[in-house]
Amino acid sequence: MTGAMPFDDPLTPPTSGTLAADEPRTKWPTVIGVISTIYACLGITCMGLGAVGTWFGEMMYRVFGMDVTVPTIIKVTTVLSCVFGIILGIILFVGGMRLVKRRRSGVKLLKMWVVMRIVLVLIGVVLAVLTMPAQIQYQRAINEATNKMLRENGNPEQPFNEATAQRQIFIFSGIGAAVVSIYPIFLGLYLTRKKIDAEIEPWPS
């Protein structure tokens, strides 16, 4: 019939333009977004417990009958580190949520978190070195309080070795810095790829 409107044949393969429009969305924004929010929640929880435990540490020692004083420098630096860690956790959480919604601001927040987290790790390593004398003093006080309890119970004392304590501080500081740097480094390398920049370009802000 002449003059009839043309209709698409359902058996006709779609054009390349149709294929491009129907391409499935990539899954990495959801995967990384969910992982980031979970990581943020765990980090905020640990930082909160760390700040409370450090600030009220002396009270907790007294509950167990130990007269131990936490050096002020350790108390202040630890609490401040935990506070900054909580702030970074909030940034990571918001960035992860926005990434799940495929917003460019989510990627920007995650990149910001990567830089700030690595900087905080480096500051933590420096502080561990600078506060070494105070940490040794703190461990010695714990050892003396423990030995007092052992003597009262008729048990042998545990000797304190300053060189061993210093070595342990270096080892644990290095291992801790390496472990907490794994996800920021991975995230930074992944999000700075040109492929990612091209994909998020049409996303809403």
Short mmCIF file of C-alpha atoms in Angstrom, two decimals:
data_model
loop_
_atom_site.label_atom_id
_atom_site.label_comp_id
_atom_site.label_asym_id
_atom_site.label_seq_id
_atom_site.Cartn_x
_atom_site.Cartn_y
_atom_site.Cartn_z
CA MET A 1 0.00 0.00 0.00
CA THR A 2 1.51 3.20 -1.13
CA GLY A 3 1.88 6.11 1.28
CA ALA A 4 1.88 3.82 4.34
CA MET A 5 4.14 4.69 7.23
CA PRO A 6 7.23 2.48 7.45
CA PHE A 7 7.52 0.22 10.48
CA ASP A 8 10.63 -1.37 11.93
CA ASP A 9 10.94 -5.01 11.10
CA PRO A 10 11.38 -6.92 14.40
CA LEU A 11 13.60 -9.40 12.59
CA THR A 12 15.94 -6.71 11.36
CA PRO A 13 19.15 -6.50 13.44
CA PRO A 14 19.51 -3.19 15.31
CA THR A 15 21.90 -0.60 14.02
CA SER A 16 25.21 0.19 15.69
CA GLY A 17 23.66 3.28 17.23
CA THR A 18 21.02 1.18 18.91
CA LEU A 19 23.65 -1.18 20.25
CA ALA A 20 25.61 1.73 21.74
CA ALA A 21 22.50 3.05 23.43
CA ASP A 22 21.62 -0.36 24.83
CA GLU A 23 25.08 -1.19 26.18
CA PRO A 24 24.85 -2.37 29.81
CA ARG A 25 26.23 -0.07 32.46
CA THR A 26 29.55 -0.97 33.99
CA LYS A 27 29.49 -2.46 37.48
CA TRP A 28 32.60 -0.88 38.97
CA PRO A 29 30.81 2.23 40.36
CA THR A 30 28.48 0.03 42.40
CA VAL A 31 31.20 -2.37 43.52
CA ILE A 32 33.71 0.30 44.53
CA GLY A 33 30.98 2.51 45.98
CA VAL A 34 29.66 -0.26 48.23
CA ILE A 35 33.15 -1.34 49.29
CA SER A 36 34.04 2.28 50.09
CA THR A 37 30.95 2.81 52.25
CA ILE A 38 31.58 -0.42 54.18
CA TYR A 39 35.27 0.48 54.57
CA ALA A 40 34.25 3.93 55.79
CA CYS A 41 31.82 2.55 58.38
CA LEU A 42 34.43 0.15 59.74
CA GLY A 43 37.04 2.92 59.83
CA ILE A 44 34.75 5.37 61.62
CA THR A 45 33.88 2.71 64.20
CA CYS A 46 37.53 1.78 64.83
CA MET A 47 38.59 5.42 65.05
CA GLY A 48 35.79 6.22 67.47
CA LEU A 49 36.69 3.30 69.72
CA GLY A 50 40.37 4.22 69.50
CA ALA A 51 39.72 7.81 70.56
CA VAL A 52 37.50 6.79 73.48
CA GLY A 53 39.87 4.04 74.58
CA THR A 54 42.87 6.35 74.55
CA TRP A 55 41.17 9.27 76.27
CA PHE A 56 39.72 7.10 79.04
CA GLY A 57 42.61 4.64 79.07
CA GLU A 58 43.76 5.53 82.58
CA MET A 59 40.28 4.91 83.95
CA MET A 60 40.21 1.50 82.30
CA TYR A 61 43.58 0.61 83.83
CA ARG A 62 42.33 1.56 87.29
CA VAL A 63 39.36 -0.76 86.84
CA PHE A 64 41.87 -3.61 86.57
CA GLY A 65 43.87 -2.32 89.53
CA MET A 66 46.75 -0.92 87.46
CA ASP A 67 48.18 2.52 88.18
CA VAL A 68 49.21 3.58 84.66
CA THR A 69 49.35 7.12 83.33
CA VAL A 70 49.03 7.62 79.58
CA PRO A 71 51.58 10.25 78.43
CA THR A 72 49.85 13.44 77.34
CA ILE A 73 51.61 13.52 73.95
CA ILE A 74 50.33 10.03 73.14
CA LYS A 75 46.82 10.86 74.31
CA VAL A 76 46.63 14.09 72.28
CA THR A 77 48.19 12.76 69.07
CA THR A 78 46.12 9.57 69.12
CA VAL A 79 42.83 11.36 69.71
CA LEU A 80 43.58 13.95 67.03
CA SER A 81 44.52 11.22 64.57
CA CYS A 82 41.26 9.43 65.32
CA VAL A 83 39.24 12.63 64.87
CA PHE A 84 40.84 13.30 61.48
CA GLY A 85 40.30 9.64 60.62
CA ILE A 86 36.58 9.98 61.38
CA ILE A 87 36.37 13.07 59.16
CA LEU A 88 38.06 11.18 56.33
CA GLY A 89 35.70 8.28 56.93
CA ILE A 90 32.73 10.58 56.42
CA ILE A 91 34.25 11.86 53.18
CA LEU A 92 34.80 8.29 52.00
CA PHE A 93 31.23 7.31 52.94
CA VAL A 94 29.66 10.23 51.08
CA GLY A 95 31.94 9.67 48.09
CA GLY A 96 31.03 5.99 47.97
CA MET A 97 27.31 6.72 48.13
CA ARG A 98 27.56 9.27 45.32
CA LEU A 99 29.64 6.87 43.25
CA VAL A 100 26.89 4.26 43.52
CA LYS A 101 24.51 6.91 42.12
CA ARG A 102 27.05 7.56 39.33
CA ARG A 103 27.83 11.17 40.13
CA ARG A 104 31.10 12.83 39.22
CA SER A 105 31.30 14.41 42.67
CA GLY A 106 31.61 10.91 44.12
CA VAL A 107 34.78 10.25 42.16
CA LYS A 108 36.17 13.65 43.18
CA LEU A 109 35.50 12.96 46.85
CA LEU A 110 37.15 9.55 46.63
CA LYS A 111 40.23 11.03 44.97
CA MET A 112 40.36 13.67 47.70
CA TRP A 113 40.11 10.94 50.32
CA VAL A 114 42.96 8.99 48.74
CA VAL A 115 45.34 11.94 48.96
CA MET A 116 44.33 12.93 52.48
CA ARG A 117 44.46 9.33 53.73
CA ILE A 118 47.97 8.76 52.45
CA VAL A 119 49.08 12.08 53.96
CA LEU A 120 47.56 11.05 57.30
CA VAL A 121 49.41 7.72 57.13
CA LEU A 122 52.73 9.50 56.55
CA ILE A 123 52.01 11.87 59.43
CA GLY A 124 51.25 8.87 61.62
CA VAL A 125 54.61 7.28 60.79
CA VAL A 126 56.43 10.53 61.61
CA LEU A 127 54.53 10.86 64.90
CA ALA A 128 55.41 7.27 65.80
CA VAL A 129 59.08 8.16 65.49
CA LEU A 130 58.81 11.49 67.30
CA THR A 131 56.82 10.06 70.20
CA MET A 132 59.10 7.04 70.58
CA PRO A 133 60.42 8.10 74.05
CA ALA A 134 56.88 8.63 75.34
CA GLN A 135 55.75 5.26 73.96
CA ILE A 136 58.70 3.54 75.65
CA GLN A 137 57.80 5.28 78.90
CA TYR A 138 54.17 4.18 78.48
CA GLN A 139 55.12 0.54 77.89
CA ARG A 140 57.50 0.63 80.84
CA ALA A 141 54.69 1.91 83.08
CA ILE A 142 52.41 -0.89 81.89
CA ASN A 143 55.17 -3.43 82.52
CA GLU A 144 55.77 -2.13 86.05
CA ALA A 145 52.06 -2.21 86.87
CA THR A 146 51.82 -5.74 85.49
CA ASN A 147 54.84 -6.88 87.53
CA LYS A 148 53.29 -5.41 90.67
CA MET A 149 50.21 -7.55 90.16
CA LEU A 150 52.38 -10.59 89.45
CA ARG A 151 54.34 -10.07 92.68
CA GLU A 152 51.16 -9.75 94.69
CA ASN A 153 49.99 -13.07 93.26
CA GLY A 154 53.34 -14.75 93.85
CA ASN A 155 54.19 -15.04 90.16
CA PRO A 156 57.55 -14.25 88.52
CA GLU A 157 57.99 -10.80 87.02
CA GLN A 158 58.32 -10.08 83.31
CA PRO A 159 61.51 -8.16 82.44
CA PHE A 160 61.25 -5.04 80.29
CA ASN A 161 63.61 -4.77 77.32
CA GLU A 162 63.73 -1.25 75.90
CA ALA A 163 65.46 -2.32 72.67
CA THR A 164 62.79 -4.94 72.03
CA ALA A 165 60.02 -2.45 72.76
CA GLN A 166 61.53 0.06 70.37
CA ARG A 167 61.89 -2.56 67.65
CA GLN A 168 58.27 -3.62 68.10
CA ILE A 169 57.08 -0.03 67.76
CA PHE A 170 58.94 0.33 64.46
CA ILE A 171 57.63 -2.98 63.16
CA PHE A 172 54.00 -2.42 64.11
CA SER A 173 54.08 1.16 62.81
CA GLY A 174 55.43 -0.02 59.46
CA ILE A 175 52.99 -2.90 59.16
CA GLY A 176 50.07 -0.69 60.16
CA ALA A 177 51.02 1.99 57.63
CA ALA A 178 51.35 -0.61 54.87
CA VAL A 179 48.01 -2.26 55.63
CA VAL A 180 45.96 0.95 55.79
CA SER A 181 47.60 2.18 52.57
CA ILE A 182 46.46 -0.79 50.45
CA TYR A 183 42.95 0.44 49.66
CA PRO A 184 43.85 4.13 49.15
CA ILE A 185 46.63 3.21 46.72
CA PHE A 186 44.40 0.79 44.81
CA LEU A 187 41.57 3.31 44.67
CA GLY A 188 43.87 6.10 43.54
CA LEU A 189 45.39 4.04 40.74
CA TYR A 190 41.99 2.80 39.58
CA LEU A 191 40.18 6.14 39.54
CA THR A 192 42.96 8.06 37.78
CA ARG A 193 42.81 5.93 34.63
CA LYS A 194 41.85 7.72 31.40
CA LYS A 195 39.13 5.14 30.79
CA ILE A 196 37.43 6.13 34.03
CA ASP A 197 37.68 9.85 33.23
CA ALA A 198 36.02 9.25 29.86
CA GLU A 199 33.24 7.14 31.38
CA ILE A 200 32.29 9.59 34.14
CA GLU A 201 32.35 12.62 31.81
CA PRO A 202 28.60 12.42 30.96
CA TRP A 203 27.60 11.71 34.55
CA PRO A 204 25.68 14.39 36.46
CA SER A 205 27.66 16.35 38.99
#
